[in-house]
Short mmCIF file of C-alpha atoms in Angstrom, two decimals:
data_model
loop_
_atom_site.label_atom_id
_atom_site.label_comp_id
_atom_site.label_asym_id
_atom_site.label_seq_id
_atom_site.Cartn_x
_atom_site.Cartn_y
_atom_site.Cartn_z
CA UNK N 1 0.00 0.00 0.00
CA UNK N 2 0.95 3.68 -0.31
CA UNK N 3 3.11 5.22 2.82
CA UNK N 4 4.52 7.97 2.95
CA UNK N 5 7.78 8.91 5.71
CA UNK N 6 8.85 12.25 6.94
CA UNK N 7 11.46 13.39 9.49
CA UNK N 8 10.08 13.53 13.15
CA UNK N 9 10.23 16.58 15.02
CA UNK N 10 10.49 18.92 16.45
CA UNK N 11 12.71 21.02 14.45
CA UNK N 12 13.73 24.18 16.43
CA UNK N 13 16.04 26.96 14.45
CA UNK N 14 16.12 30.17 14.94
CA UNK N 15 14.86 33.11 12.63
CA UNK N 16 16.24 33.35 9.04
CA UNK N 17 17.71 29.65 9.39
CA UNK N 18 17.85 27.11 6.40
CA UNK N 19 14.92 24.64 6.69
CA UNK N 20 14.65 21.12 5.52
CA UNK N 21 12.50 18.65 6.11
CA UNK N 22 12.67 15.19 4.46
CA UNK N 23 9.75 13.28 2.82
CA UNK N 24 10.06 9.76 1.21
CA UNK N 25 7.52 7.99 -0.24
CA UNK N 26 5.79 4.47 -0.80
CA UNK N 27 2.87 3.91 -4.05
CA UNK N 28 2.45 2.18 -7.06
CA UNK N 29 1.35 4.33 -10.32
CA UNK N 30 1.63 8.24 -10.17
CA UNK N 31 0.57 9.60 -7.08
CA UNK N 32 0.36 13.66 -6.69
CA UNK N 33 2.30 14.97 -3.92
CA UNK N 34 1.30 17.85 -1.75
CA UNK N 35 2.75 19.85 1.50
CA UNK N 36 0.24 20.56 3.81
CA UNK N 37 1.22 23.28 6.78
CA UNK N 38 -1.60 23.17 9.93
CA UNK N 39 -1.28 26.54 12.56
CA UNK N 40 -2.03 26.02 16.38
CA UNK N 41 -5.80 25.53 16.42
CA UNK N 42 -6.32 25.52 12.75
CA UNK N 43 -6.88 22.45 9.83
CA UNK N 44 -4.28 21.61 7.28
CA UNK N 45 -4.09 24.40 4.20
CA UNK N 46 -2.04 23.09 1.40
CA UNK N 47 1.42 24.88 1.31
CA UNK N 48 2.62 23.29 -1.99
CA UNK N 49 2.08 20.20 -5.10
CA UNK N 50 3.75 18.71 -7.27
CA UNK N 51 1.84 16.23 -9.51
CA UNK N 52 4.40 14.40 -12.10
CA UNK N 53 7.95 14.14 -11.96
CA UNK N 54 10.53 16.67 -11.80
CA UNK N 55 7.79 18.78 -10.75
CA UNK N 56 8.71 21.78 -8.38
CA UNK N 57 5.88 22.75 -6.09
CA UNK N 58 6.72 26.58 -4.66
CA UNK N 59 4.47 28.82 -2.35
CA UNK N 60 5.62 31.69 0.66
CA UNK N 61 9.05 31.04 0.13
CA UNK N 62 8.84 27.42 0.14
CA UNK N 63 9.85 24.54 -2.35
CA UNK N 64 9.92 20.86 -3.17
CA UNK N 65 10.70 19.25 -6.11
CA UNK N 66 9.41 15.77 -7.19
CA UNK N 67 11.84 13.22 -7.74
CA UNK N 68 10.79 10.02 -8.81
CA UNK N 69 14.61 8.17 -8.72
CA UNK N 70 14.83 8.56 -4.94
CA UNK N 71 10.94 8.24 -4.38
CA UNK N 72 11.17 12.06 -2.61
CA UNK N 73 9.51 15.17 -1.91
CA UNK N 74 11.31 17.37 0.26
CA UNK N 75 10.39 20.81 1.47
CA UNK N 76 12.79 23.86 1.83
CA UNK N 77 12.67 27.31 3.03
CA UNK N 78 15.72 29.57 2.53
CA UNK N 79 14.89 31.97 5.24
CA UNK N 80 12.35 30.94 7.80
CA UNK N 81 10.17 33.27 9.87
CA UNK N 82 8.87 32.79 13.31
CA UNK N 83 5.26 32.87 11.66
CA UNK N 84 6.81 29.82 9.92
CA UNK N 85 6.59 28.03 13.30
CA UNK N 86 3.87 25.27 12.77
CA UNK N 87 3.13 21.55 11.85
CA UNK N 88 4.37 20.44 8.39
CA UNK N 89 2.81 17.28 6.37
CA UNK N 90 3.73 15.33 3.40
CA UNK N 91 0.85 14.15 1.86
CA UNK N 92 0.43 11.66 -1.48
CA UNK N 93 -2.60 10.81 -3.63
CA UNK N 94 -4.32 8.04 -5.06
CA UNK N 95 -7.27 8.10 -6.79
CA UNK N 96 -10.58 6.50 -5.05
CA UNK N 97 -12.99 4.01 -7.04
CA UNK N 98 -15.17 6.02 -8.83
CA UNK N 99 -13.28 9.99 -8.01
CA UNK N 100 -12.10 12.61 -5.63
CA UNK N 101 -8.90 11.13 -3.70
CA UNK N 102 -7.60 9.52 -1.15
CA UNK N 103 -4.30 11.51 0.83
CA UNK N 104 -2.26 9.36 2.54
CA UNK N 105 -0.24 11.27 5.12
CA UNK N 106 3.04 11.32 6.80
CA UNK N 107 3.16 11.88 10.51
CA UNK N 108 4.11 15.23 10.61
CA UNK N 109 7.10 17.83 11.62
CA UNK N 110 6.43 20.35 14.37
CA UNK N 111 8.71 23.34 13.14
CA UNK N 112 9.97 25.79 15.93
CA UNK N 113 11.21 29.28 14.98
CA UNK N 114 12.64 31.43 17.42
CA UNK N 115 13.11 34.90 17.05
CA UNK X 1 -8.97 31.75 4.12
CA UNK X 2 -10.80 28.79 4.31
CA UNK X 3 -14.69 27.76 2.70
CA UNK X 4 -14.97 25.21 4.81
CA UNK X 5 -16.73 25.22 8.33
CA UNK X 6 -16.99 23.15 11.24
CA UNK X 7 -19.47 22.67 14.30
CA UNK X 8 -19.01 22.77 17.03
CA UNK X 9 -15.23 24.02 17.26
CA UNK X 10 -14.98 21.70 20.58
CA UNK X 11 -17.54 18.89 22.18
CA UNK X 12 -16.98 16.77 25.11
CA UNK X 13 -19.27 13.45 25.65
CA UNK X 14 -20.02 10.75 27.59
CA UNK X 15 -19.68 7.11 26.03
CA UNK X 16 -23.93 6.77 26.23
CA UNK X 17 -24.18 10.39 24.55
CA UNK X 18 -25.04 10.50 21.09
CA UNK X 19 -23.96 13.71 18.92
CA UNK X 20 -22.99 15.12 15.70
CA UNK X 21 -20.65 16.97 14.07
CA UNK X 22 -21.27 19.30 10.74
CA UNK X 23 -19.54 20.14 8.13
CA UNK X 24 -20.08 22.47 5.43
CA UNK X 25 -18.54 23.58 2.33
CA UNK X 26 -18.99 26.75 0.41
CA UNK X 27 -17.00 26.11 -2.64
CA UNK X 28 -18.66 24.27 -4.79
CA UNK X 29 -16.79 21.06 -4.62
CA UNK X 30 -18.39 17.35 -5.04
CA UNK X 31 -16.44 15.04 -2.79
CA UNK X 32 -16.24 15.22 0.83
CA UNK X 33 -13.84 13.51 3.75
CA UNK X 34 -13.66 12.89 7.32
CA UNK X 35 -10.53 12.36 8.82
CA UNK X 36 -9.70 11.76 12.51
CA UNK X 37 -6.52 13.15 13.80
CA UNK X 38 -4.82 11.95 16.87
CA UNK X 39 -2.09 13.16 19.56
CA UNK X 40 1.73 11.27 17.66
CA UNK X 41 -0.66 9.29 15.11
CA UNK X 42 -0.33 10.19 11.17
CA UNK X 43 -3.55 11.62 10.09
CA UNK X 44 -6.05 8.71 8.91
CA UNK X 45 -8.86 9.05 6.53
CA UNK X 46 -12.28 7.92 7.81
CA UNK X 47 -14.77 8.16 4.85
CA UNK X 48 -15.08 9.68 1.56
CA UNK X 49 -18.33 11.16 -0.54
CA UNK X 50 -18.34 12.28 -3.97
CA UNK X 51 -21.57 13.59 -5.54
CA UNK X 52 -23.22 11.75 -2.32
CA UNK X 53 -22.12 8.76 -2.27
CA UNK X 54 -19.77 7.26 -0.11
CA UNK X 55 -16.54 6.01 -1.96
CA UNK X 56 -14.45 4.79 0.82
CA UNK X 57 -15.06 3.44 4.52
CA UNK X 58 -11.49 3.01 5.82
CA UNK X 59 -12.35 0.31 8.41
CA UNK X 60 -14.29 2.48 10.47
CA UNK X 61 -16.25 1.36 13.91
CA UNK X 62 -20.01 1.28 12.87
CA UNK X 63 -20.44 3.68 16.14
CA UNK X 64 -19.14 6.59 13.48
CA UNK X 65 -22.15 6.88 10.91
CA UNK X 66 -21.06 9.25 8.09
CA UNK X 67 -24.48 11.38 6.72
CA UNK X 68 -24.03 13.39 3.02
CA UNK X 69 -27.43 14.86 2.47
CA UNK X 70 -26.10 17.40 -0.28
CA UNK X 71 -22.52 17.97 -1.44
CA UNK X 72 -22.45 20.83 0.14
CA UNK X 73 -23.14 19.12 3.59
CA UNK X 74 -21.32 16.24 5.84
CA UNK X 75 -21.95 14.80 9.18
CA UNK X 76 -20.56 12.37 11.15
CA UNK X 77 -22.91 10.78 13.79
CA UNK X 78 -21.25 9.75 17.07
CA UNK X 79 -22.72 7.18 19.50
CA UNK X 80 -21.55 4.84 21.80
CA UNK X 81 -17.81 6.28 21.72
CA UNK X 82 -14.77 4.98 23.78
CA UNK X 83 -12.11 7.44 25.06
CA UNK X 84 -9.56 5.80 22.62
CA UNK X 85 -11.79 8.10 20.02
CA UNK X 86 -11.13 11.02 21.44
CA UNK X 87 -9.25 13.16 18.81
CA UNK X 88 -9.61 16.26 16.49
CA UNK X 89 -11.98 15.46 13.34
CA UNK X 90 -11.44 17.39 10.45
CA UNK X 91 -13.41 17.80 7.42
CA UNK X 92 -12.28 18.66 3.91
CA UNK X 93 -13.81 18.87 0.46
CA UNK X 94 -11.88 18.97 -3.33
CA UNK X 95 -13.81 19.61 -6.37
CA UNK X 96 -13.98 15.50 -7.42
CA UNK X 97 -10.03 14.69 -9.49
CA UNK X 98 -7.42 12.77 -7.94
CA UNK X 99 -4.86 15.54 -8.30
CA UNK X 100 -7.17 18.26 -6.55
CA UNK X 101 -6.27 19.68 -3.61
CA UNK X 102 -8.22 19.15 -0.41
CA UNK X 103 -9.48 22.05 1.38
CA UNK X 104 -10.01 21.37 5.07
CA UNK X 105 -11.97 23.12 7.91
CA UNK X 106 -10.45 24.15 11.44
CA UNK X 107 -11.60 20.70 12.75
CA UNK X 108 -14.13 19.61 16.08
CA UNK X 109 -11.92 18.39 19.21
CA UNK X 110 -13.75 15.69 20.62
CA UNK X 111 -13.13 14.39 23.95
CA UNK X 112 -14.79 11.58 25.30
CA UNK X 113 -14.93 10.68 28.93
#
């Protein structure tokens, strides 16, 4: 079945810091990939996609490319911002039976800026 | 900014209660999910409606009855819950593709004592 594996966190690093956080992934056929970002007390918004290979997803300063070969999706942020501070997911698709789809999620990275 | 609502924001309940949650959608989309979301879990999906009808039940208890009156509209009827269920239930919709993204409310935390 489809799985997908990201870093556990927390990451903590202080304003203007490099961020990376690591995303592999598990499915047969040609899943989309997505970044999902979720705020204290608020639902996941999608941050980024990428939906074939050697796709680069970008949004706020963020990127990930889609790379097939090593089965990855990793986010980056050149310069992170304490508003940055929040819970990161990694998120692949598959299609459901008839339509719509079906996200399969990793477990998340809590991301700590401080100023 | 989100198009998606959820009620009530927060609901505690005893295992005999019965209750449901609401979701609603203001974007014009045609499928529908539930997923639950617990404390050092990965997020799991719990059902799955497009135009209506349900497309997926991930193995979920039969005390979680899923409701889709409209596509605009999704419950989730709660009765008979154990404190293991206790968790933050979010909603989200996507206009029907398998490439779409999913729009998701600000979720109901449930507790169950």
């Amino acid at each position: 079945g489809n799985s997908v594996t990201q870093m556990e966190g927390p990451v903590t690093l202080s304003e203007e810091a490099f961020l990376t956080i690591n995303c592999t992934y598990t499915a047969t056929g040609y899943p989309s990939l997505f970044w999902y970002v979720q705020y204290p007390g608020e639902g996941l918004q999608l941050l980024l996609k990428a939906t074939k290979a050697d796709d680069k997803g970008s949004n706020k300063g963020f990127e990930a490319t889609y790379r097939k070969e090593t089965t990855s999706f990793h986010l980056e942020k050149g310069s992170v911002q304490v508003s940055d501070s929040a819970v990161y997911f990694c998120a692949l698709s598959s299609e459901v039976k008839a339509a719509g789809n079906k996200l399969t999620f990793g477990g998340g990275t809590r991301v700590l800026v401080k100023p | 900014e989100t198009g998606v609502t959820q009620t009530p924001r927060h609901l505690v309940m005893g295992m005999t209660n019965k209750k449901s949650l609401k979701c609603e959608q203001h974007l014009g989309h045609n499928a529908m999910y539930w997923y639950k979301q617990s404390a050092k879990k990965p997020l799991e999906l719990m059902f799955v409606y497009n135009f209506k009808e349900q497309t997926e039940n991930n193995s979920v208890p039969s005390r979680f009855s899923p409701e889709c009156p409209n596509s605009s509209h999704l419950f989730l009827h709660l009765h008979t819950l154990q404190p293991e269920d206790s968790a933050l239930y979010l909603c989200a919709s996507s206009p029907s593709g398998s490439t779409d993204t999913q729009y998701f409310g600000p979720g109901t935390r449930l507790t169950v004592l």
